Amino acid sequence: KNAIKEFLEPTNDEKQELWEKCVFVFDTNVLLNLYRYSAKTRTSLLAAFESFKDRIWIPYQVAFEFMRKRCEVIYETVHRYDQFSKELMHLQVRQQKL
């Protein structure tokens, strides 16, 4: 049983203990997605981070990649919203002509 433990479903007690004691380690995209999410989703995720702040660990590599890609992701997100806005305006103009 111990040799194949990763293939066995944990018991409810084991899940509960894991949830209460685990350390959360996020990859870079979880952090970068904060710039991509809607305000509501971002607020919910930040609230979750706050509630587990004593059990979150950010490895150096994740922090490094986050800082290196942060501006690019912000720019991409702003650009997408601008494009969406332009397309929406274009559709509204077309609809008014009909």
JSON list of C-alpha atoms in Angstrom, two decimals:
[
{"chain": "A", "resi": 1, "resn": "LYS", "atom": "CA", "xyz": [0.00, 0.00, 0.00]},
{"chain": "A", "resi": 2, "resn": "ASN", "atom": "CA", "xyz": [2.82, 2.47, 0.80]},
{"chain": "A", "resi": 3, "resn": "ALA", "atom": "CA", "xyz": [4.57, 1.71, -2.50]},
{"chain": "A", "resi": 4, "resn": "ILE", "atom": "CA", "xyz": [1.60, 3.01, -4.52]},
{"chain": "A", "resi": 5, "resn": "LYS", "atom": "CA", "xyz": [0.20, 5.58, -2.10]},
{"chain": "A", "resi": 6, "resn": "GLU", "atom": "CA", "xyz": [-0.01, 8.32, -4.78]},
{"chain": "A", "resi": 7, "resn": "PHE", "atom": "CA", "xyz": [-2.60, 6.19, -6.62]},
{"chain": "A", "resi": 8, "resn": "LEU", "atom": "CA", "xyz": [-4.87, 5.70, -3.62]},
{"chain": "A", "resi": 9, "resn": "GLU", "atom": "CA", "xyz": [-7.64, 8.08, -2.64]},
{"chain": "A", "resi": 10, "resn": "PRO", "atom": "CA", "xyz": [-6.94, 9.66, 0.75]},
{"chain": "A", "resi": 11, "resn": "THR", "atom": "CA", "xyz": [-9.53, 9.20, 3.46]},
{"chain": "A", "resi": 12, "resn": "ASN", "atom": "CA", "xyz": [-11.68, 12.15, 4.49]},
{"chain": "A", "resi": 13, "resn": "ASP", "atom": "CA", "xyz": [-9.63, 12.47, 7.68]},
{"chain": "A", "resi": 14, "resn": "GLU", "atom": "CA", "xyz": [-6.39, 12.53, 5.66]},
{"chain": "A", "resi": 15, "resn": "LYS", "atom": "CA", "xyz": [-7.83, 15.19, 3.35]},
{"chain": "A", "resi": 16, "resn": "GLN", "atom": "CA", "xyz": [-8.95, 17.28, 6.31]},
{"chain": "A", "resi": 17, "resn": "GLU", "atom": "CA", "xyz": [-5.53, 17.03, 7.96]},
{"chain": "A", "resi": 18, "resn": "LEU", "atom": "CA", "xyz": [-3.80, 17.91, 4.70]},
{"chain": "A", "resi": 19, "resn": "TRP", "atom": "CA", "xyz": [-6.04, 20.93, 4.18]},
{"chain": "A", "resi": 20, "resn": "GLU", "atom": "CA", "xyz": [-5.41, 22.16, 7.73]},
{"chain": "A", "resi": 21, "resn": "LYS", "atom": "CA", "xyz": [-1.61, 21.71, 7.66]},
{"chain": "A", "resi": 22, "resn": "CYS", "atom": "CA", "xyz": [-0.46, 22.03, 4.05]},
{"chain": "A", "resi": 23, "resn": "VAL", "atom": "CA", "xyz": [1.79, 24.74, 2.65]},
{"chain": "A", "resi": 24, "resn": "PHE", "atom": "CA", "xyz": [0.51, 26.30, -0.58]},
{"chain": "A", "resi": 25, "resn": "VAL", "atom": "CA", "xyz": [3.10, 26.78, -3.32]},
{"chain": "A", "resi": 26, "resn": "PHE", "atom": "CA", "xyz": [1.91, 28.60, -6.42]},
{"chain": "A", "resi": 27, "resn": "ASP", "atom": "CA", "xyz": [3.55, 28.69, -9.79]},
{"chain": "A", "resi": 28, "resn": "THR", "atom": "CA", "xyz": [4.24, 31.91, -11.64]},
{"chain": "A", "resi": 29, "resn": "ASN", "atom": "CA", "xyz": [1.07, 31.80, -13.74]},
{"chain": "A", "resi": 30, "resn": "VAL", "atom": "CA", "xyz": [-1.18, 31.78, -10.68]},
{"chain": "A", "resi": 31, "resn": "LEU", "atom": "CA", "xyz": [0.35, 35.10, -9.68]},
{"chain": "A", "resi": 32, "resn": "LEU", "atom": "CA", "xyz": [0.43, 36.55, -13.19]},
{"chain": "A", "resi": 33, "resn": "ASN", "atom": "CA", "xyz": [-3.21, 35.60, -13.71]},
{"chain": "A", "resi": 34, "resn": "LEU", "atom": "CA", "xyz": [-4.11, 38.17, -11.07]},
{"chain": "A", "resi": 35, "resn": "TYR", "atom": "CA", "xyz": [-3.67, 40.70, -13.91]},
{"chain": "A", "resi": 36, "resn": "ARG", "atom": "CA", "xyz": [-5.83, 38.66, -16.28]},
{"chain": "A", "resi": 37, "resn": "TYR", "atom": "CA", "xyz": [-8.78, 37.90, -14.03]},
{"chain": "A", "resi": 38, "resn": "SER", "atom": "CA", "xyz": [-11.90, 39.98, -13.59]},
{"chain": "A", "resi": 39, "resn": "ALA", "atom": "CA", "xyz": [-11.97, 42.24, -10.54]},
{"chain": "A", "resi": 40, "resn": "LYS", "atom": "CA", "xyz": [-14.34, 39.84, -8.74]},
{"chain": "A", "resi": 41, "resn": "THR", "atom": "CA", "xyz": [-12.13, 36.79, -9.33]},
{"chain": "A", "resi": 42, "resn": "ARG", "atom": "CA", "xyz": [-8.98, 38.72, -8.41]},
{"chain": "A", "resi": 43, "resn": "THR", "atom": "CA", "xyz": [-10.59, 39.91, -5.16]},
{"chain": "A", "resi": 44, "resn": "SER", "atom": "CA", "xyz": [-11.63, 36.34, -4.28]},
{"chain": "A", "resi": 45, "resn": "LEU", "atom": "CA", "xyz": [-8.16, 34.96, -4.96]},
{"chain": "A", "resi": 46, "resn": "LEU", "atom": "CA", "xyz": [-6.46, 37.71, -2.96]},
{"chain": "A", "resi": 47, "resn": "ALA", "atom": "CA", "xyz": [-8.86, 37.04, -0.07]},
{"chain": "A", "resi": 48, "resn": "ALA", "atom": "CA", "xyz": [-7.89, 33.36, -0.21]},
{"chain": "A", "resi": 49, "resn": "PHE", "atom": "CA", "xyz": [-4.20, 34.33, -0.22]},
{"chain": "A", "resi": 50, "resn": "GLU", "atom": "CA", "xyz": [-4.83, 36.54, 2.81]},
{"chain": "A", "resi": 51, "resn": "SER", "atom": "CA", "xyz": [-6.58, 33.78, 4.73]},
{"chain": "A", "resi": 52, "resn": "PHE", "atom": "CA", "xyz": [-3.70, 31.36, 4.09]},
{"chain": "A", "resi": 53, "resn": "LYS", "atom": "CA", "xyz": [-0.84, 33.88, 4.24]},
{"chain": "A", "resi": 54, "resn": "ASP", "atom": "CA", "xyz": [0.97, 31.99, 7.01]},
{"chain": "A", "resi": 55, "resn": "ARG", "atom": "CA", "xyz": [1.01, 28.85, 4.86]},
{"chain": "A", "resi": 56, "resn": "ILE", "atom": "CA", "xyz": [2.05, 30.26, 1.48]},
{"chain": "A", "resi": 57, "resn": "TRP", "atom": "CA", "xyz": [5.55, 29.84, 0.15]},
{"chain": "A", "resi": 58, "resn": "ILE", "atom": "CA", "xyz": [6.75, 31.56, -3.01]},
{"chain": "A", "resi": 59, "resn": "PRO", "atom": "CA", "xyz": [9.98, 30.02, -4.31]},
{"chain": "A", "resi": 60, "resn": "TYR", "atom": "CA", "xyz": [12.67, 32.40, -5.55]},
{"chain": "A", "resi": 61, "resn": "GLN", "atom": "CA", "xyz": [12.23, 31.18, -9.16]},
{"chain": "A", "resi": 62, "resn": "VAL", "atom": "CA", "xyz": [8.50, 31.97, -9.07]},
{"chain": "A", "resi": 63, "resn": "ALA", "atom": "CA", "xyz": [9.14, 35.47, -7.72]},
{"chain": "A", "resi": 64, "resn": "PHE", "atom": "CA", "xyz": [11.87, 36.02, -10.30]},
{"chain": "A", "resi": 65, "resn": "GLU", "atom": "CA", "xyz": [9.65, 34.92, -13.20]},
{"chain": "A", "resi": 66, "resn": "PHE", "atom": "CA", "xyz": [6.75, 36.98, -11.87]},
{"chain": "A", "resi": 67, "resn": "MET", "atom": "CA", "xyz": [8.82, 40.15, -11.73]},
{"chain": "A", "resi": 68, "resn": "ARG", "atom": "CA", "xyz": [10.33, 39.45, -15.15]},
{"chain": "A", "resi": 69, "resn": "LYS", "atom": "CA", "xyz": [6.97, 38.86, -16.89]},
{"chain": "A", "resi": 70, "resn": "ARG", "atom": "CA", "xyz": [4.73, 41.19, -14.90]},
{"chain": "A", "resi": 71, "resn": "CYS", "atom": "CA", "xyz": [4.90, 44.25, -17.16]},
{"chain": "A", "resi": 72, "resn": "GLU", "atom": "CA", "xyz": [4.41, 42.12, -20.28]},
{"chain": "A", "resi": 73, "resn": "VAL", "atom": "CA", "xyz": [1.26, 40.55, -18.84]},
{"chain": "A", "resi": 74, "resn": "ILE", "atom": "CA", "xyz": [-0.11, 43.93, -17.77]},
{"chain": "A", "resi": 75, "resn": "TYR", "atom": "CA", "xyz": [0.50, 45.29, -21.27]},
{"chain": "A", "resi": 76, "resn": "GLU", "atom": "CA", "xyz": [-1.15, 42.23, -22.89]},
{"chain": "A", "resi": 77, "resn": "THR", "atom": "CA", "xyz": [-4.19, 42.56, -20.65]},
{"chain": "A", "resi": 78, "resn": "VAL", "atom": "CA", "xyz": [-4.60, 46.28, -21.32]},
{"chain": "A", "resi": 79, "resn": "HIS", "atom": "CA", "xyz": [-4.16, 45.64, -25.05]},
{"chain": "A", "resi": 80, "resn": "ARG", "atom": "CA", "xyz": [-6.84, 42.90, -25.02]},
{"chain": "A", "resi": 81, "resn": "TYR", "atom": "CA", "xyz": [-9.32, 45.15, -23.21]},
{"chain": "A", "resi": 82, "resn": "ASP", "atom": "CA", "xyz": [-8.60, 47.95, -25.70]},
{"chain": "A", "resi": 83, "resn": "GLN", "atom": "CA", "xyz": [-9.16, 45.57, -28.62]},
{"chain": "A", "resi": 84, "resn": "PHE", "atom": "CA", "xyz": [-12.38, 44.31, -27.06]},
{"chain": "A", "resi": 85, "resn": "SER", "atom": "CA", "xyz": [-13.57, 47.88, -26.52]},
{"chain": "A", "resi": 86, "resn": "LYS", "atom": "CA", "xyz": [-12.87, 48.79, -30.15]},
{"chain": "A", "resi": 87, "resn": "GLU", "atom": "CA", "xyz": [-14.69, 45.71, -31.42]},
{"chain": "A", "resi": 88, "resn": "LEU", "atom": "CA", "xyz": [-17.66, 46.42, -29.18]},
{"chain": "A", "resi": 89, "resn": "MET", "atom": "CA", "xyz": [-17.86, 50.01, -30.43]},
{"chain": "A", "resi": 90, "resn": "HIS", "atom": "CA", "xyz": [-17.61, 48.76, -34.02]},
{"chain": "A", "resi": 91, "resn": "LEU", "atom": "CA", "xyz": [-20.50, 46.34, -33.44]},
{"chain": "A", "resi": 92, "resn": "GLN", "atom": "CA", "xyz": [-22.60, 49.06, -31.82]},
{"chain": "A", "resi": 93, "resn": "VAL", "atom": "CA", "xyz": [-22.05, 51.36, -34.81]},
{"chain": "A", "resi": 94, "resn": "ARG", "atom": "CA", "xyz": [-22.98, 48.57, -37.23]},
{"chain": "A", "resi": 95, "resn": "GLN", "atom": "CA", "xyz": [-26.08, 47.75, -35.22]},
{"chain": "A", "resi": 96, "resn": "GLN", "atom": "CA", "xyz": [-27.18, 51.42, -35.25]},
{"chain": "A", "resi": 97, "resn": "LYS", "atom": "CA", "xyz": [-26.91, 51.48, -39.05]},
{"chain": "A", "resi": 98, "resn": "LEU", "atom": "CA", "xyz": [-29.28, 48.52, -39.34]}
]
